[in-house]
Coordinates of C-alpha atoms in Angstrom, one line a residue:
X1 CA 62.7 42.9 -16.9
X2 CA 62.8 39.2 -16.4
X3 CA 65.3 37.2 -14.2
X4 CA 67.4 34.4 -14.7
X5 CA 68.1 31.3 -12.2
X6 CA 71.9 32.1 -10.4
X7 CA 74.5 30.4 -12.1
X8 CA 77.2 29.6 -9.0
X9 CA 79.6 28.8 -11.4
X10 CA 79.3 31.8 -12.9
X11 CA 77.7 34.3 -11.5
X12 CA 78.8 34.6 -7.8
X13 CA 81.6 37.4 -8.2
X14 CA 79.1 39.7 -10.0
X15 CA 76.0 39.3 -6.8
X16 CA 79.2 39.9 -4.6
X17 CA 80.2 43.4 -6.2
X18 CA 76.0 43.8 -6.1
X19 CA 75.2 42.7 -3.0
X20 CA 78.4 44.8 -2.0
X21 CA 77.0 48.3 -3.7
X22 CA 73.2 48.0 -2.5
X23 CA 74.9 47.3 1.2
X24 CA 77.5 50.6 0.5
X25 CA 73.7 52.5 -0.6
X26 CA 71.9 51.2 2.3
X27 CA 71.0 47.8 1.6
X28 CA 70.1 44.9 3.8
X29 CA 72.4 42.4 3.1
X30 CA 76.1 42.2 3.3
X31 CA 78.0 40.2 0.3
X32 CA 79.3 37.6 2.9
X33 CA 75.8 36.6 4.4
X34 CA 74.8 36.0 1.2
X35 CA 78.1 33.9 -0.5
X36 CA 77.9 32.0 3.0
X37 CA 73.9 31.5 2.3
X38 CA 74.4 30.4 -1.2
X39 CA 76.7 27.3 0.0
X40 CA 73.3 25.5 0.1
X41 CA 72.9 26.2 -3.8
X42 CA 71.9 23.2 -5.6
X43 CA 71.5 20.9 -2.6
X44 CA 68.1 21.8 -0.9
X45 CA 64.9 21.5 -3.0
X46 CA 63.3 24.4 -1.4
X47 CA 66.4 26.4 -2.2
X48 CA 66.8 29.4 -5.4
X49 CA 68.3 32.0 -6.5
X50 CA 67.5 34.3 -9.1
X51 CA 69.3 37.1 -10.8
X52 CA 68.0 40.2 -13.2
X53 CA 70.6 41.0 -15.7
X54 CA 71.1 44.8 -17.2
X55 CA 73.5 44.4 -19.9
X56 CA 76.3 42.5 -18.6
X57 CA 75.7 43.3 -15.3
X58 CA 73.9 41.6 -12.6
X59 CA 71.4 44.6 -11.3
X60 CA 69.0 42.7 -9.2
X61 CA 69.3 39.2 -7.2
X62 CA 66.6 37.3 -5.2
X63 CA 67.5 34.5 -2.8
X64 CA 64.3 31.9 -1.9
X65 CA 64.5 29.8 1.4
X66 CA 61.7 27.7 1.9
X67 CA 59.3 30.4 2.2
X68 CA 61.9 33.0 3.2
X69 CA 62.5 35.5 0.5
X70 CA 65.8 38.1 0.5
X71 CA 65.7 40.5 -2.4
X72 CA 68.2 43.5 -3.2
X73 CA 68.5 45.7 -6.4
X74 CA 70.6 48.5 -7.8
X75 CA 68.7 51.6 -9.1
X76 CA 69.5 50.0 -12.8
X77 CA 67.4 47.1 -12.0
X78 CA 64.2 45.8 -11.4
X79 CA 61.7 47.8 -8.6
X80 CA 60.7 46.7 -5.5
X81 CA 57.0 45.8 -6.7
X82 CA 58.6 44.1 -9.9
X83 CA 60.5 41.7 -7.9
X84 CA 57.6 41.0 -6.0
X85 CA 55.0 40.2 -8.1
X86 CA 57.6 38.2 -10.0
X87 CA 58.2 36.0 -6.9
X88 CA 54.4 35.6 -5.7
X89 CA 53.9 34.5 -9.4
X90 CA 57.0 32.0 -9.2
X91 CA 56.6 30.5 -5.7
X92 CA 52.6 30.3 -5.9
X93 CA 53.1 28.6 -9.4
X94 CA 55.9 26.1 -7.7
X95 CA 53.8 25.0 -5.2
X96 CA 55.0 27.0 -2.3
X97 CA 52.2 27.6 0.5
X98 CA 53.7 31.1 1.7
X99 CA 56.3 33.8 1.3
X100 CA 57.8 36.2 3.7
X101 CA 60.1 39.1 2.9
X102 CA 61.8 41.6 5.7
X103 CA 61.8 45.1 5.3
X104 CA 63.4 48.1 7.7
X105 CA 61.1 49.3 10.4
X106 CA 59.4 52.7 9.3
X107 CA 60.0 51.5 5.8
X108 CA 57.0 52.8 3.2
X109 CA 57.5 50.1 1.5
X110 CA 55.4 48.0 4.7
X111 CA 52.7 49.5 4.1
X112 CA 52.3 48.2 0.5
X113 CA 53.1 45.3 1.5
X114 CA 50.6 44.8 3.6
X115 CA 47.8 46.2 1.4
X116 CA 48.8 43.4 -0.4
X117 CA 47.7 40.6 2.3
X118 CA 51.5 40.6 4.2
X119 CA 51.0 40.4 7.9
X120 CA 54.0 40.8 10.5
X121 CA 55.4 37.7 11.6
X122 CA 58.3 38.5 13.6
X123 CA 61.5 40.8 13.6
X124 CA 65.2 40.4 13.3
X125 CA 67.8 42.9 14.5
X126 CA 70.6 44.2 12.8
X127 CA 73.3 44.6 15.7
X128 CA 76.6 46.2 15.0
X129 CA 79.7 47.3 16.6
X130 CA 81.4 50.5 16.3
X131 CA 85.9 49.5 14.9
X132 CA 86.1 53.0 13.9
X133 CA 88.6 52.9 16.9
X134 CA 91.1 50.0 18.2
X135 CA 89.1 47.5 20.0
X136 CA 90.2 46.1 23.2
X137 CA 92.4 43.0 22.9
X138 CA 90.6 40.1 24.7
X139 CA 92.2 37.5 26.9
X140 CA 91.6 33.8 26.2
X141 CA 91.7 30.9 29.3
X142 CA 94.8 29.0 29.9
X143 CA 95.5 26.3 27.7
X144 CA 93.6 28.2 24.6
X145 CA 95.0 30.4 21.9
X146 CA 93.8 32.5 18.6
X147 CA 94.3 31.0 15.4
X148 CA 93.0 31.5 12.1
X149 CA 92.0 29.0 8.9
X150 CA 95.9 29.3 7.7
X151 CA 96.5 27.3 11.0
X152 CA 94.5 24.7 11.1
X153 CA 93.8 21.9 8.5
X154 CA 90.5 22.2 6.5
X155 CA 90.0 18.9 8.4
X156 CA 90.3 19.9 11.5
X157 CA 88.1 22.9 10.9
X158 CA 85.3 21.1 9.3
X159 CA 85.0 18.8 12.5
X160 CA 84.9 22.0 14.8
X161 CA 82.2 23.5 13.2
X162 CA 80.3 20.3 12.9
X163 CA 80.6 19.6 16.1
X164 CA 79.3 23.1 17.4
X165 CA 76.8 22.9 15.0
X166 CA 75.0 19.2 15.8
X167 CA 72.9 20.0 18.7
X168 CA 69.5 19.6 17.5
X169 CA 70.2 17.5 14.3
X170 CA 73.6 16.5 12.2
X171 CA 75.2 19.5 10.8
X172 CA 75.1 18.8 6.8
X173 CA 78.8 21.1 6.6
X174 CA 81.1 18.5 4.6
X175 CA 84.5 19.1 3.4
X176 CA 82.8 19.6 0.0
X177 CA 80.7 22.6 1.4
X178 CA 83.7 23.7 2.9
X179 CA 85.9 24.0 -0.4
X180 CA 82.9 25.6 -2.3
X181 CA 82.8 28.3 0.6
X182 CA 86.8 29.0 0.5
X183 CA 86.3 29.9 -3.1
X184 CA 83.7 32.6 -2.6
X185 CA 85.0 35.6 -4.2
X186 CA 85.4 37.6 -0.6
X187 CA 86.4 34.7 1.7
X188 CA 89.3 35.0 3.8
X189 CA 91.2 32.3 6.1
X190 CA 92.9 34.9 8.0
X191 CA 89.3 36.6 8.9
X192 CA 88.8 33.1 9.9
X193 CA 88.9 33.6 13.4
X194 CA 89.6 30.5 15.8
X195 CA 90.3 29.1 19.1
X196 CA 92.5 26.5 19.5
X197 CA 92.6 24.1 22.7
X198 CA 95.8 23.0 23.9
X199 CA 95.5 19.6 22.1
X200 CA 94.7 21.6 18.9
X201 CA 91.2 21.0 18.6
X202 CA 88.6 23.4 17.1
X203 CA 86.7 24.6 19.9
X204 CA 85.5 28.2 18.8
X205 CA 85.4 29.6 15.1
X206 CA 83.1 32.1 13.0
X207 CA 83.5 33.5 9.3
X208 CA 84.5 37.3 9.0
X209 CA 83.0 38.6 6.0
X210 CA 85.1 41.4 5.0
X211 CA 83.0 44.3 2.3
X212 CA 85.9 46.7 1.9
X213 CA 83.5 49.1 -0.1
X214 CA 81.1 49.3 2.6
X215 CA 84.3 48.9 5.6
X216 CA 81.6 46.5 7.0
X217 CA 82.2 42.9 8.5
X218 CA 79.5 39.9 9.0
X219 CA 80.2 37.5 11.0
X220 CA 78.2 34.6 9.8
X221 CA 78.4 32.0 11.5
X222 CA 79.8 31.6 15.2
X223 CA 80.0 28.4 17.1
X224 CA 81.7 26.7 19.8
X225 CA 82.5 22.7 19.8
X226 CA 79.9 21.0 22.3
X227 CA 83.2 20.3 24.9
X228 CA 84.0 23.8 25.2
X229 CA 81.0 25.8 25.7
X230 CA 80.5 27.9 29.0
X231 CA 84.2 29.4 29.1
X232 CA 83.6 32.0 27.6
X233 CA 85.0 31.9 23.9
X234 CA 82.4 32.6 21.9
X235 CA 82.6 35.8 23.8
X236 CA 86.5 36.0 23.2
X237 CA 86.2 35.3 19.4
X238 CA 83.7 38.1 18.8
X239 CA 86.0 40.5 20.3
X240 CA 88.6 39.0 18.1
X241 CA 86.7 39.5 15.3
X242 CA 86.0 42.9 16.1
X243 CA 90.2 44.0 16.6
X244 CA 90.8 41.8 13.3
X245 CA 87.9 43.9 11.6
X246 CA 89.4 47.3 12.8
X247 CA 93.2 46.2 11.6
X248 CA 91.7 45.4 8.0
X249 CA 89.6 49.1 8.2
X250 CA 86.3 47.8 9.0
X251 CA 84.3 50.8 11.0
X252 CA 81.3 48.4 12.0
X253 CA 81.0 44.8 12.5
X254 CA 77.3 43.3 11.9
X255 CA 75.6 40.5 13.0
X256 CA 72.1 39.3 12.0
X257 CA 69.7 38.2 15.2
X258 CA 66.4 37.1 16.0
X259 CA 66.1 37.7 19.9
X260 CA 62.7 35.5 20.2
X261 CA 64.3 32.4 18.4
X262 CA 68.0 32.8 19.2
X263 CA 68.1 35.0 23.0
X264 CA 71.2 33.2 23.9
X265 CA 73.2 34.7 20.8
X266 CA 71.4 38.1 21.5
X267 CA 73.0 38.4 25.2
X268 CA 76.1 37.2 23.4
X269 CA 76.3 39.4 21.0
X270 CA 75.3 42.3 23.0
X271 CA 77.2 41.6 26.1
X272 CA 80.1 42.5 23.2
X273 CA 79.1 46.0 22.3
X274 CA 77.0 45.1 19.5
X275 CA 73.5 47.1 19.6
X276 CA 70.9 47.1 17.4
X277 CA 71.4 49.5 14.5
X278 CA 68.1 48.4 12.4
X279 CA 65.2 46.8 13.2
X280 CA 63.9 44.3 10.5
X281 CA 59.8 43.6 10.4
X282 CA 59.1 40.0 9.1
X283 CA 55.9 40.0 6.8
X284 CA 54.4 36.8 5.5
X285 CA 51.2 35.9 3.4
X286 CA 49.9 33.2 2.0
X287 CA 50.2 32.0 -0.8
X288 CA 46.4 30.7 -2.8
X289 CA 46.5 28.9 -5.8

């Protein structure tokens, strides 16, 4: 079973429904990481994506990073091992110096792995929040309000998340990145979640990614405008999110976190009820020629 490169013109609404049934089975990824992930498409070199067609049907998908690898698969597709080998072969043969994949902790499939040459390299937590219930309302500081993407221009939004995305280097979100996310398949504007300063400014906003079939939410990403950090927003939109998630029959909100690279969105995220619900074991290995 061999793959084919994603086609984003044509192929994105079938990984969705995929990426949508391995996460209802008990897969890693959620359908709105990935949609948001495949914004970079066709404008990073070291970005692919690959899928393994059954029929008419899209059975298997593999997203390539750099050297970071994401792979899912229905049982009609490709195994594990098969999509492996088929990316050593692929990423040694494009020049790549290493790969790394994630896997579950406790996961068999680890141990293969690393009789193969894979090595830990880090972890990443799955934390998630419990909407099977009403969340509490939260209260914003004076002068701000909730809004959503239906209230704001696309404008106005793109220069919010720009600016609370520049910190170490120039955020590459455009307005052209912008209209190729609102037409994901899944997107929503009113799962857009947003504070609004009194002058109408941007100053907190992340992406709900709403997977009815799984009743799961991602947020992916969250970010506050560089003149509004420290009041406590970021905070306030999460538990937005969360109340926004129950109303639309979410029973979990997730949130993907590295706590060594990232601790300051770990407090956040946890100081808002969300624990960790998986632990995920980074394995890399070189890759020889």
């Amino acid at each position: 079973m061999q793959p084919r490169p994603f086609d984003p013109k044509h192929d994105l609404p079938a990984v969705a429904d995929l990426i949508s049934r391995t996460r209802t089975a008990g897969g890693l990824s959620h359908p709105g990481g990935i949609q948001w992930w495949l914004r970079d498409s066709g404008t990073k070199d070291d970005f692919e994506a690959f899928v393994w067609p059954v029929g008419k049907a899209l059975e298997g998908f593999a997203l390539i990073d750099g050297s970071f690898v994401v792979t899912e698969r229905s049982d009609s597709g490709p195994s594990e091992l098969e999509q492996f080998d088929w990316l050593e072969r692929h990423m040694r043969d494009a020049g790549r110096k290493s790969i790394e994949f994630h896997v579950p902790e406790g996961d068999p499939l680890r141990n293969v792995l690393e009789s193969r040459g894979y090595a830990q390299s880090g972890i990443e937590h799955e934390l998630m929040a419990d909407t099977s219930a009403e969340p509490r309302v939260p209260v914003l500081p004076e002068g701000f309000r909730f809004a959503s993407l239906s209230d704001v221009s696309d404008d106005a939004y793109v220069e919010g998340h720009i600016a609370a995305w520049s910190d170490t280097r120039p955020s590459r979100y455009s307005r052209a990145i912008h209209d190729a996310v609102r037409n994901t398949p899944t997107f929503r504007p009113d799962l857009v979640t947003i504070v609004l300063a009194d002058n109408g400014t941007v100053a907190s906003c992340c992406i709900g990614w709403m997977d009815q079939r799984s009743a799961t939410l991602e947020i992916e990403p969250l970010g506050t405008h560089r003149d509004f950090r420290r009041l406590g927003l970021a905070h306030a939109v999460v538990k937005e999110v969360q109340h926004r998630a129950w109303a639309n029959g979410a029973k979990h909100v997730m949130v993907w976190n590295n706590p060594d690279t990232n601790p300051k969105a770990f407090g956040l995220y946890t100081g808002a009820n969300m624990s960790p619900n998986r632990t995920l074991i980074e394995l890399s290995k070189t890759l020889h020629r």
